[in-house]
PDB file of C-alpha atoms in Angstrom:
ATOM      1  CA  MET T   1     -34.107 183.646 -41.797  1.00  0.00           C
ATOM      2  CA  TYR T   2     -33.729 179.974 -41.439  1.00  0.00           C
ATOM      3  CA  ASN T   3     -33.659 177.890 -38.233  1.00  0.00           C
ATOM      4  CA  ILE T   4     -31.050 175.624 -37.891  1.00  0.00           C
ATOM      5  CA  THR T   5     -33.102 172.232 -38.436  1.00  0.00           C
ATOM      6  CA  GLU T   6     -33.872 174.227 -42.375  1.00  0.00           C
ATOM      7  CA  ILE T   7     -30.239 175.183 -42.819  1.00  0.00           C
ATOM      8  CA  LYS T   8     -29.608 171.307 -42.374  1.00  0.00           C
ATOM      9  CA  ASP T   9     -32.471 170.109 -44.851  1.00  0.00           C
ATOM     10  CA  GLN T  10     -31.148 172.559 -47.494  1.00  0.00           C
ATOM     11  CA  ASN T  11     -27.515 171.083 -47.092  1.00  0.00           C
ATOM     12  CA  GLN T  12     -29.248 167.902 -47.880  1.00  0.00           C
ATOM     13  CA  GLN T  13     -31.191 169.445 -50.390  1.00  0.00           C
ATOM     14  CA  ASP T  14     -28.116 170.829 -52.051  1.00  0.00           C
ATOM     15  CA  CYS T  15     -26.768 167.635 -52.429  1.00  0.00           C
ATOM     16  CA  LEU T  16     -28.843 166.164 -54.317  1.00  0.00           C
ATOM     17  CA  SER T  17     -28.929 168.978 -56.510  1.00  0.00           C
ATOM     18  CA  LEU T  18     -25.024 168.405 -57.100  1.00  0.00           C
ATOM     19  CA  LEU T  19     -25.674 164.887 -57.520  1.00  0.00           C
ATOM     20  CA  TYR T  20     -27.715 165.197 -60.946  1.00  0.00           C
ATOM     21  CA  LEU T  21     -25.428 167.672 -62.209  1.00  0.00           C
ATOM     22  CA  HIS T  22     -22.268 165.912 -61.741  1.00  0.00           C
ATOM     23  CA  LEU T  23     -23.933 162.511 -63.184  1.00  0.00           C
ATOM     24  CA  ALA T  24     -26.092 164.252 -66.263  1.00  0.00           C
ATOM     25  CA  GLY T  25     -22.869 166.608 -66.808  1.00  0.00           C
ATOM     26  CA  SER T  26     -20.325 163.895 -66.997  1.00  0.00           C
ATOM     27  CA  LEU T  27     -22.523 161.276 -69.124  1.00  0.00           C
ATOM     28  CA  ALA T  28     -23.196 165.115 -71.550  1.00  0.00           C
ATOM     29  CA  GLU T  29     -19.070 165.000 -71.296  1.00  0.00           C
ATOM     30  CA  CYS T  30     -18.456 161.552 -71.724  1.00  0.00           C
ATOM     31  CA  CYS T  31     -21.108 160.060 -73.944  1.00  0.00           C
ATOM     32  CA  GLY T  32     -22.196 163.273 -76.086  1.00  0.00           C
ATOM     33  CA  ARG T  33     -25.068 164.261 -77.550  1.00  0.00           C
ATOM     34  CA  SER T  34     -26.879 160.809 -76.651  1.00  0.00           C
ATOM     35  CA  ALA T  35     -26.371 161.718 -73.545  1.00  0.00           C
ATOM     36  CA  ALA T  36     -29.468 163.629 -73.036  1.00  0.00           C
ATOM     37  CA  GLY T  37     -31.904 160.778 -73.999  1.00  0.00           C
ATOM     38  CA  THR T  38     -30.423 159.059 -71.474  1.00  0.00           C
ATOM     39  CA  VAL T  39     -30.812 160.984 -68.755  1.00  0.00           C
ATOM     40  CA  ARG T  40     -34.099 161.777 -69.408  1.00  0.00           C
ATOM     41  CA  GLU T  41     -35.322 158.430 -69.548  1.00  0.00           C
ATOM     42  CA  ALA T  42     -33.719 157.865 -65.900  1.00  0.00           C
ATOM     43  CA  ILE T  43     -35.686 161.181 -64.563  1.00  0.00           C
ATOM     44  CA  ARG T  44     -38.962 159.845 -66.432  1.00  0.00           C
ATOM     45  CA  ARG T  45     -37.772 156.321 -64.399  1.00  0.00           C
ATOM     46  CA  MET T  46     -36.913 157.903 -61.576  1.00  0.00           C
ATOM     47  CA  GLY T  47     -40.895 159.382 -61.259  1.00  0.00           C
ATOM     48  CA  ARG T  48     -42.169 156.433 -62.525  1.00  0.00           C
ATOM     49  CA  ASP T  49     -40.938 153.839 -59.930  1.00  0.00           C
ATOM     50  CA  MET T  50     -41.868 156.599 -56.998  1.00  0.00           C
ATOM     51  CA  GLY T  51     -45.385 157.689 -58.422  1.00  0.00           C
ATOM     52  CA  SER T  52     -45.857 153.906 -58.852  1.00  0.00           C
ATOM     53  CA  SER T  53     -45.143 153.033 -55.192  1.00  0.00           C
ATOM     54  CA  LEU T  54     -47.103 155.475 -53.644  1.00  0.00           C
ATOM     55  CA  ARG T  55     -50.065 154.652 -55.837  1.00  0.00           C
ATOM     56  CA  LYS T  56     -49.316 151.333 -53.880  1.00  0.00           C
ATOM     57  CA  LYS T  57     -49.404 152.818 -50.755  1.00  0.00           C
ATOM     58  CA  HIS T  58     -52.330 155.124 -51.149  1.00  0.00           C
ATOM     59  CA  VAL T  59     -54.571 151.715 -52.746  1.00  0.00           C
ATOM     60  CA  ALA T  60     -53.691 149.713 -49.277  1.00  0.00           C
ATOM     61  CA  ALA T  61     -54.626 152.494 -47.175  1.00  0.00           C
ATOM     62  CA  GLY T  62     -57.993 153.154 -49.426  1.00  0.00           C
ATOM     63  CA  VAL T  63     -56.932 156.212 -50.693  1.00  0.00           C
ATOM     64  CA  LYS T  64     -58.724 156.934 -53.754  1.00  0.00           C
ATOM     65  CA  THR T  65     -55.599 157.213 -55.803  1.00  0.00           C
ATOM     66  CA  ASN T  66     -56.674 160.744 -58.033  1.00  0.00           C
ATOM     67  CA  LEU T  67     -54.454 164.031 -58.192  1.00  0.00           C
ATOM     68  CA  ARG T  68     -55.627 165.367 -55.156  1.00  0.00           C
ATOM     69  CA  SER T  69     -54.474 162.766 -53.307  1.00  0.00           C
ATOM     70  CA  LEU T  70     -51.052 162.774 -55.399  1.00  0.00           C
ATOM     71  CA  TYR T  71     -50.403 166.141 -54.606  1.00  0.00           C
ATOM     72  CA  GLY T  72     -52.712 166.640 -51.005  1.00  0.00           C
ATOM     73  CA  VAL T  73     -51.822 163.507 -49.364  1.00  0.00           C
ATOM     74  CA  GLY T  74     -48.790 163.659 -51.190  1.00  0.00           C
ATOM     75  CA  LEU T  75     -45.399 162.513 -50.699  1.00  0.00           C
ATOM     76  CA  GLU T  76     -45.259 162.335 -47.298  1.00  0.00           C
ATOM     77  CA  TYR T  77     -42.148 164.146 -47.133  1.00  0.00           C
ATOM     78  CA  ARG T  78     -41.652 167.877 -46.115  1.00  0.00           C
ATOM     79  CA  THR T  79     -40.425 170.074 -49.451  1.00  0.00           C
ATOM     80  CA  ASP T  80     -37.002 172.531 -49.386  1.00  0.00           C
ATOM     81  CA  PRO T  81     -37.965 175.983 -47.327  1.00  0.00           C
ATOM     82  CA  ARG T  82     -37.197 177.509 -50.307  1.00  0.00           C
ATOM     83  CA  MET T  83     -39.268 175.984 -52.731  1.00  0.00           C
ATOM     84  CA  TYR T  84     -42.610 178.871 -53.007  1.00  0.00           C
ATOM     85  CA  GLU T  85     -45.240 177.251 -54.809  1.00  0.00           C
ATOM     86  CA  GLU T  86     -48.612 178.843 -55.544  1.00  0.00           C
ATOM     87  CA  VAL T  87     -51.685 176.095 -56.606  1.00  0.00           C
ATOM     88  CA  LEU T  88     -53.527 177.680 -58.815  1.00  0.00           C
ATOM     89  CA  ALA T  89     -56.317 174.543 -59.135  1.00  0.00           C
ATOM     90  CA  ASP T  90     -56.418 171.752 -56.882  1.00  0.00           C
ATOM     91  CA  SER T  91     -58.766 169.020 -57.485  1.00  0.00           C
ATOM     92  CA  GLU T  92     -59.654 164.962 -58.239  1.00  0.00           C
ATOM     93  CA  GLU T  93     -58.958 165.787 -61.910  1.00  0.00           C
ATOM     94  CA  VAL T  94     -56.960 169.177 -62.162  1.00  0.00           C
ATOM     95  CA  CYS T  95     -54.272 170.437 -60.411  1.00  0.00           C
ATOM     96  CA  LEU T  96     -52.373 173.425 -61.594  1.00  0.00           C
ATOM     97  CA  TRP T  97     -49.625 175.095 -59.561  1.00  0.00           C
ATOM     98  CA  GLU T  98     -46.426 177.647 -60.503  1.00  0.00           C
ATOM     99  CA  VAL T  99     -43.137 177.449 -58.541  1.00  0.00           C
ATOM    100  CA  ARG T 100     -41.741 180.590 -57.956  1.00  0.00           C
ATOM    101  CA  THR T 101     -38.617 179.794 -56.463  1.00  0.00           C
ATOM    102  CA  CYS T 102     -36.613 176.419 -56.680  1.00  0.00           C
ATOM    103  CA  PRO T 103     -33.251 175.646 -54.599  1.00  0.00           C
ATOM    104  CA  MET T 104     -32.494 173.077 -57.515  1.00  0.00           C
ATOM    105  CA  ALA T 105     -33.277 175.308 -60.393  1.00  0.00           C
ATOM    106  CA  ASP T 106     -31.086 177.966 -58.372  1.00  0.00           C
ATOM    107  CA  LEU T 107     -28.227 175.865 -57.950  1.00  0.00           C
ATOM    108  CA  TRP T 108     -28.155 174.508 -61.310  1.00  0.00           C
ATOM    109  CA  ASN T 109     -28.527 178.160 -62.773  1.00  0.00           C
ATOM    110  CA  ARG T 110     -25.955 179.290 -60.388  1.00  0.00           C
ATOM    111  CA  ALA T 111     -23.449 176.900 -62.133  1.00  0.00           C
ATOM    112  CA  GLY T 112     -24.459 177.692 -65.944  1.00  0.00           C
ATOM    113  CA  ALA T 113     -26.143 174.420 -66.388  1.00  0.00           C
ATOM    114  CA  GLY T 114     -29.943 175.166 -67.020  1.00  0.00           C
ATOM    115  CA  GLU T 115     -30.125 172.940 -69.803  1.00  0.00           C
ATOM    116  CA  ILE T 116     -29.179 170.108 -68.460  1.00  0.00           C
ATOM    117  CA  GLY T 117     -31.254 170.804 -65.467  1.00  0.00           C
ATOM    118  CA  LEU T 118     -34.164 171.442 -67.927  1.00  0.00           C
ATOM    119  CA  TRP T 119     -33.881 167.623 -68.644  1.00  0.00           C
ATOM    120  CA  TYR T 120     -34.690 167.004 -65.288  1.00  0.00           C
ATOM    121  CA  CYS T 121     -37.824 169.771 -64.728  1.00  0.00           C
ATOM    122  CA  GLU T 122     -39.085 168.079 -67.991  1.00  0.00           C
ATOM    123  CA  GLU T 123     -39.231 164.549 -66.926  1.00  0.00           C
ATOM    124  CA  PHE T 124     -39.957 164.272 -63.365  1.00  0.00           C
ATOM    125  CA  GLN T 125     -43.164 164.813 -62.765  1.00  0.00           C
ATOM    126  CA  ARG T 126     -44.349 163.493 -66.234  1.00  0.00           C
ATOM    127  CA  GLY T 127     -42.826 160.420 -65.053  1.00  0.00           C
ATOM    128  CA  LEU T 128     -44.343 160.377 -61.691  1.00  0.00           C
ATOM    129  CA  VAL T 129     -47.811 161.146 -62.756  1.00  0.00           C
ATOM    130  CA  THR T 130     -47.367 158.832 -65.443  1.00  0.00           C
ATOM    131  CA  GLY T 131     -46.457 156.162 -62.526  1.00  0.00           C
ATOM    132  CA  TYR T 132     -49.174 157.187 -60.068  1.00  0.00           C
ATOM    133  CA  THR T 133     -51.878 156.815 -62.864  1.00  0.00           C
ATOM    134  CA  GLY T 134     -51.145 153.449 -64.271  1.00  0.00           C
ATOM    135  CA  GLY T 135     -50.224 155.802 -67.435  1.00  0.00           C
ATOM    136  CA  ARG T 136     -53.653 157.381 -67.657  1.00  0.00           C
ATOM    137  CA  GLY T 137     -53.188 161.211 -66.352  1.00  0.00           C
ATOM    138  CA  GLN T 138     -51.199 163.713 -68.609  1.00  0.00           C
ATOM    139  CA  MET T 139     -48.919 166.518 -67.054  1.00  0.00           C
ATOM    140  CA  ASN T 140     -47.316 169.398 -68.637  1.00  0.00           C
ATOM    141  CA  GLN T 141     -44.888 172.114 -68.271  1.00  0.00           C
ATOM    142  CA  SER T 142     -45.385 175.056 -69.727  1.00  0.00           C
ATOM    143  CA  THR T 143     -42.169 177.378 -68.703  1.00  0.00           C
ATOM    144  CA  PHE T 144     -39.020 176.716 -66.815  1.00  0.00           C
ATOM    145  CA  LEU T 145     -37.004 178.371 -64.253  1.00  0.00           C
ATOM    146  CA  THR T 146     -34.157 176.752 -65.987  1.00  0.00           C
ATOM    147  CA  CYS T 147     -35.153 178.442 -68.896  1.00  0.00           C
ATOM    148  CA  ARG T 148     -33.656 181.857 -69.277  1.00  0.00           C
ATOM    149  CA  ARG T 149     -36.777 184.125 -70.523  1.00  0.00           C
ATOM    150  CA  ASP T 150     -39.163 182.434 -67.586  1.00  0.00           C
ATOM    151  CA  ASN T 151     -39.465 183.555 -64.103  1.00  0.00           C
ATOM    152  CA  HIS T 152     -41.616 180.382 -62.829  1.00  0.00           C
ATOM    153  CA  CYS T 153     -42.217 176.793 -64.117  1.00  0.00           C
ATOM    154  CA  ARG T 154     -45.831 176.251 -64.679  1.00  0.00           C
ATOM    155  CA  PHE T 155     -46.871 172.645 -63.833  1.00  0.00           C
ATOM    156  CA  SER T 156     -51.112 171.226 -65.235  1.00  0.00           C
ATOM    157  CA  ALA T 157     -51.712 167.828 -64.131  1.00  0.00           C
ATOM    158  CA  TYR T 158     -54.766 165.998 -65.871  1.00  0.00           C
ATOM    159  CA  LEU T 159     -56.505 162.617 -64.703  1.00  0.00           C
ATOM    160  CA  ARG T 160     -59.715 162.362 -66.239  1.00  0.00           C
ATOM    161  CA  ALA T 161     -62.620 160.138 -64.525  1.00  0.00           C
ATOM    162  CA  ALA T 162     -64.206 159.483 -67.862  1.00  0.00           C
ATOM    163  CA  ASN T 163     -60.692 158.037 -68.926  1.00  0.00           C
ATOM    164  CA  LEU T 164     -61.051 155.590 -66.244  1.00  0.00           C
ATOM    165  CA  ASP T 165     -63.142 152.058 -66.226  1.00  0.00           C
ATOM    166  CA  GLY T 166     -63.178 149.297 -64.392  1.00  0.00           C
ATOM    167  CA  GLU T 167     -61.035 148.637 -60.968  1.00  0.00           C
ATOM    168  CA  GLN T 168     -58.845 151.967 -61.734  1.00  0.00           C
ATOM    169  CA  ARG T 169     -62.208 154.119 -61.543  1.00  0.00           C
ATOM    170  CA  ARG T 170     -63.280 152.743 -58.405  1.00  0.00           C
ATOM    171  CA  GLU T 171     -59.738 153.410 -56.825  1.00  0.00           C
ATOM    172  CA  SER T 172     -59.678 156.630 -58.304  1.00  0.00           C
ATOM    173  CA  PHE T 173     -62.533 158.440 -57.737  1.00  0.00           C
ATOM    174  CA  PRO T 174     -65.813 158.594 -55.499  1.00  0.00           C
ATOM    175  CA  PHE T 175     -69.326 157.097 -56.668  1.00  0.00           C
ATOM    176  CA  PRO T 176     -72.633 159.028 -55.961  1.00  0.00           C
ATOM    177  CA  GLY T 177     -72.702 158.529 -51.992  1.00  0.00           C
ATOM    178  CA  GLU T 178     -69.150 158.498 -51.611  1.00  0.00           C
ATOM    179  CA  GLU T 179     -66.531 160.866 -50.000  1.00  0.00           C
ATOM    180  CA  THR T 180     -65.358 163.414 -52.343  1.00  0.00           C
ATOM    181  CA  GLY T 181     -61.827 163.082 -50.499  1.00  0.00           C
ATOM    182  CA  PRO T 182     -59.006 160.488 -49.699  1.00  0.00           C
ATOM    183  CA  SER T 183     -61.333 157.801 -47.803  1.00  0.00           C
ATOM    184  CA  ALA T 184     -58.298 157.559 -45.177  1.00  0.00           C
ATOM    185  CA  PRO T 185     -56.414 159.464 -43.456  1.00  0.00           C
ATOM    186  CA  PRO T 186     -53.052 160.857 -44.701  1.00  0.00           C
ATOM    187  CA  LEU T 187     -50.430 158.604 -44.497  1.00  0.00           C
ATOM    188  CA  LYS T 188     -47.349 158.766 -42.096  1.00  0.00           C
ATOM    189  CA  ASP T 189     -45.696 161.699 -42.546  1.00  0.00           C
ATOM    190  CA  ALA T 190     -42.461 161.304 -43.596  1.00  0.00           C
ATOM    191  CA  THR T 191     -38.901 163.328 -42.200  1.00  0.00           C
ATOM    192  CA  PHE T 192     -37.531 165.433 -44.657  1.00  0.00           C
ATOM    193  CA  ALA T 193     -34.199 163.591 -44.560  1.00  0.00           C
ATOM    194  CA  GLU T 194     -36.317 160.228 -45.616  1.00  0.00           C
ATOM    195  CA  GLY T 195     -37.321 161.689 -48.074  1.00  0.00           C
ATOM    196  CA  ILE T 196     -34.063 163.171 -49.689  1.00  0.00           C
ATOM    197  CA  GLY T 197     -32.867 160.338 -49.108  1.00  0.00           C
ATOM    198  CA  LEU T 198     -34.607 158.234 -50.943  1.00  0.00           C
ATOM    199  CA  GLN T 199     -34.440 160.408 -54.040  1.00  0.00           C
ATOM    200  CA  PHE T 200     -30.989 160.761 -53.776  1.00  0.00           C
ATOM    201  CA  ILE T 201     -30.745 156.681 -53.980  1.00  0.00           C
ATOM    202  CA  LYS T 202     -33.878 156.354 -56.740  1.00  0.00           C
ATOM    203  CA  MET T 203     -31.825 159.055 -58.511  1.00  0.00           C
ATOM    204  CA  TYR T 204     -28.445 157.757 -58.380  1.00  0.00           C
ATOM    205  CA  GLY T 205     -30.184 154.527 -58.967  1.00  0.00           C
ATOM    206  CA  CYS T 206     -31.730 155.367 -62.419  1.00  0.00           C
ATOM    207  CA  LEU T 207     -28.971 157.380 -64.094  1.00  0.00           C
ATOM    208  CA  LEU T 208     -26.851 154.245 -63.186  1.00  0.00           C
ATOM    209  CA  GLU T 209     -29.616 151.789 -64.854  1.00  0.00           C
ATOM    210  CA  ALA T 210     -30.000 153.499 -67.904  1.00  0.00           C
ATOM    211  CA  ALA T 211     -26.258 154.738 -68.783  1.00  0.00           C
ATOM    212  CA  ARG T 212     -25.460 151.274 -68.896  1.00  0.00           C
ATOM    213  CA  GLU T 213     -28.315 150.233 -70.472  1.00  0.00           C
ATOM    214  CA  ARG T 214     -27.668 153.094 -73.271  1.00  0.00           C
ATOM    215  CA  HIS T 215     -23.736 153.054 -73.005  1.00  0.00           C
ATOM    216  CA  GLY T 216     -22.294 150.150 -71.694  1.00  0.00           C
ATOM    217  CA  ASP T 217     -19.281 150.422 -69.915  1.00  0.00           C
ATOM    218  CA  GLU T 218     -18.238 154.174 -70.982  1.00  0.00           C
ATOM    219  CA  GLY T 219     -21.827 155.232 -69.314  1.00  0.00           C
ATOM    220  CA  VAL T 220     -21.144 153.186 -66.126  1.00  0.00           C
ATOM    221  CA  CYS T 221     -17.418 154.984 -66.174  1.00  0.00           C
ATOM    222  CA  ALA T 222     -19.148 158.483 -66.431  1.00  0.00           C
ATOM    223  CA  VAL T 223     -21.321 157.894 -63.406  1.00  0.00           C
ATOM    224  CA  ALA T 224     -18.304 156.775 -61.002  1.00  0.00           C
ATOM    225  CA  LEU T 225     -16.220 159.819 -62.675  1.00  0.00           C
ATOM    226  CA  GLY T 226     -19.451 162.107 -61.855  1.00  0.00           C
ATOM    227  CA  LEU T 227     -19.381 160.624 -58.449  1.00  0.00           C
ATOM    228  CA  ARG T 228     -15.353 161.388 -57.943  1.00  0.00           C
ATOM    229  CA  ARG T 229     -16.524 164.513 -58.736  1.00  0.00           C
ATOM    230  CA  LEU T 230     -19.385 165.154 -56.215  1.00  0.00           C
ATOM    231  CA  ALA T 231     -16.622 164.328 -53.422  1.00  0.00           C
ATOM    232  CA  GLY T 232     -14.778 166.435 -54.687  1.00  0.00           C
ATOM    233  CA  GLU T 233     -17.149 169.190 -54.510  1.00  0.00           C
ATOM    234  CA  VAL T 234     -19.334 167.969 -51.416  1.00  0.00           C
ATOM    235  CA  THR T 235     -16.369 167.378 -48.959  1.00  0.00           C
ATOM    236  CA  PRO T 236     -15.290 171.630 -48.764  1.00  0.00           C
ATOM    237  CA  LEU T 237     -18.775 172.182 -48.847  1.00  0.00           C
ATOM    238  CA  MET T 238     -19.429 170.189 -45.705  1.00  0.00           C
ATOM    239  CA  LYS T 239     -16.548 171.498 -43.998  1.00  0.00           C
ATOM    240  CA  LEU T 240     -17.628 174.713 -44.631  1.00  0.00           C
ATOM    241  CA  HIS T 241     -21.523 173.765 -42.746  1.00  0.00           C
ATOM    242  CA  ALA T 242     -19.833 172.920 -40.199  1.00  0.00           C
ATOM    243  CA  ALA T 243     -18.013 175.770 -39.324  1.00  0.00           C
ATOM    244  CA  HIS T 244     -20.842 177.913 -39.887  1.00  0.00           C
ATOM    245  CA  THR T 245     -22.435 176.591 -37.496  1.00  0.00           C
ATOM    246  CA  ARG T 246     -19.842 175.735 -35.033  1.00  0.00           C
ATOM    247  CA  GLU T 247     -20.263 172.291 -35.099  1.00  0.00           C
ATOM    248  CA  VAL T 248     -17.558 169.299 -35.480  1.00  0.00           C
ATOM    249  CA  CYS T 249     -17.829 167.902 -39.216  1.00  0.00           C
ATOM    250  CA  ASP T 250     -18.309 164.467 -37.455  1.00  0.00           C
ATOM    251  CA  GLU T 251     -20.485 161.638 -38.474  1.00  0.00           C
ATOM    252  CA  ALA T 252     -23.172 162.917 -36.687  1.00  0.00           C
ATOM    253  CA  PHE T 253     -22.954 166.418 -38.274  1.00  0.00           C
ATOM    254  CA  LEU T 254     -22.503 164.682 -42.115  1.00  0.00           C
ATOM    255  CA  ARG T 255     -26.009 162.449 -40.723  1.00  0.00           C
ATOM    256  CA  LEU T 256     -27.609 165.855 -40.633  1.00  0.00           C
ATOM    257  CA  ASN T 257     -26.254 167.453 -43.403  1.00  0.00           C
ATOM    258  CA  PHE T 258     -25.608 164.514 -46.167  1.00  0.00           C
ATOM    259  CA  PRO T 259     -28.729 162.774 -47.872  1.00  0.00           C
ATOM    260  CA  ILE T 260     -27.486 159.066 -46.498  1.00  0.00           C
ATOM    261  CA  ALA T 261     -25.423 156.720 -44.476  1.00  0.00           C
ATOM    262  CA  PRO T 262     -21.612 157.226 -45.161  1.00  0.00           C
ATOM    263  CA  ASP T 263     -21.600 153.695 -45.111  1.00  0.00           C
ATOM    264  CA  VAL T 264     -24.609 151.808 -47.537  1.00  0.00           C
ATOM    265  CA  SER T 265     -24.403 148.323 -45.264  1.00  0.00           C
ATOM    266  CA  GLN T 266     -26.143 150.941 -42.667  1.00  0.00           C
ATOM    267  CA  ASP T 267     -29.285 151.729 -45.396  1.00  0.00           C
ATOM    268  CA  PRO T 268     -31.584 148.697 -46.469  1.00  0.00           C
ATOM    269  CA  ARG T 269     -32.786 151.403 -49.415  1.00  0.00           C
ATOM    270  CA  TRP T 270     -30.060 150.563 -51.332  1.00  0.00           C
ATOM    271  CA  LEU T 271     -31.506 146.493 -51.471  1.00  0.00           C
ATOM    272  CA  ASP T 272     -34.015 148.332 -54.084  1.00  0.00           C
ATOM    273  CA  CYS T 273     -30.925 148.890 -56.685  1.00  0.00           C
ATOM    274  CA  VAL T 274     -31.671 147.376 -59.865  1.00  0.00           C
ATOM    275  CA  ASP T 275     -28.205 147.770 -60.815  1.00  0.00           C
ATOM    276  CA  PRO T 276     -26.367 145.328 -58.188  1.00  0.00           C
ATOM    277  CA  ASP T 277     -23.246 147.602 -58.989  1.00  0.00           C
ATOM    278  CA  ALA T 278     -24.518 150.717 -57.579  1.00  0.00           C
ATOM    279  CA  PRO T 279     -23.801 150.308 -53.943  1.00  0.00           C
ATOM    280  CA  ARG T 280     -20.600 149.400 -54.266  1.00  0.00           C
ATOM    281  CA  LEU T 281     -19.836 152.572 -56.981  1.00  0.00           C
ATOM    282  CA  MET T 282     -21.613 154.427 -54.416  1.00  0.00           C
ATOM    283  CA  GLN T 283     -19.510 153.701 -51.119  1.00  0.00           C
ATOM    284  CA  ILE T 284     -15.758 153.355 -53.667  1.00  0.00           C
ATOM    285  CA  ASN T 285     -16.500 156.650 -55.245  1.00  0.00           C
ATOM    286  CA  LEU T 286     -18.281 159.017 -52.892  1.00  0.00           C
ATOM    287  CA  LEU T 287     -18.508 157.753 -49.943  1.00  0.00           C
ATOM    288  CA  ASN T 288     -15.130 156.288 -49.017  1.00  0.00           C
ATOM    289  CA  ALA T 289     -13.835 159.726 -50.088  1.00  0.00           C
ATOM    290  CA  LEU T 290     -15.969 161.325 -47.480  1.00  0.00           C
ATOM    291  CA  LYS T 291     -15.145 159.090 -44.594  1.00  0.00           C
ATOM    292  CA  THR T 292     -11.567 159.648 -45.566  1.00  0.00           C
ATOM    293  CA  GLU T 293     -11.864 163.869 -45.821  1.00  0.00           C
ATOM    294  CA  LEU T 294     -14.624 164.753 -42.943  1.00  0.00           C
ATOM    295  CA  LEU T 295     -14.374 161.535 -40.746  1.00  0.00           C
ATOM    296  CA  ARG T 296     -10.427 160.750 -39.978  1.00  0.00           C
ATOM    297  CA  ARG T 297      -8.847 162.093 -37.043  1.00  0.00           C
TER     298      ARG T 297
END
């Protein structure tokens, strides 16, 4: 049984999963077999960007930038309460863990899109470790919840001190006499909404960027089509969520159950998008539809 706050977090998480499903699916439909490489590159880029950004914050805070810091001091925000992980090893050089339940994989599998979901599963953590370690770490995933033969995801991350030198060695691992753990307190614990909103914008921005680079206008149109299809699914879903919790589906409800604000001008994170058309395309193809259908009186 989940409380009302956890239910709202789950609603936002499902919107992120649906964003990936519709954008990756639309690219596959419109751009053919080459879409797989485009989506994979976008998700790797998303992971690298997030890992690199987190590394800069940790360096500034005096946190040793090893794997224990990445997955311990961590990604700053809580995970979906439906996610269940079992940690098998947790050290500065080696992190091993298994994911037994994952809401993203569950949603993609129910939609019959496990293969498309696999593109995300194989690339995000790899990109995250690459970005956080400056390309010196390794990530391996041997089993996948999006694969019918597997019943868990198995992740293995490595960052060997012996493979580092100079400044990165000093930043990542303590020398004799130094503390073995992070040399600074954990960073500010962001809310679930802050974390999921960042992922939503970053995922969309990277998919649009890669689609334009590899497929030109055809790729941009595919992303726009995916956003329109997402609007068609999210609109009745938000109404259903509101009915189930006996709430009015107004802007206040949308802010608690949808990952981003209904107007891009209300969120400064859109300024970080590489593609200058990203905010406008999001507003036209998704957010205006939500405002029209959900916020009208």
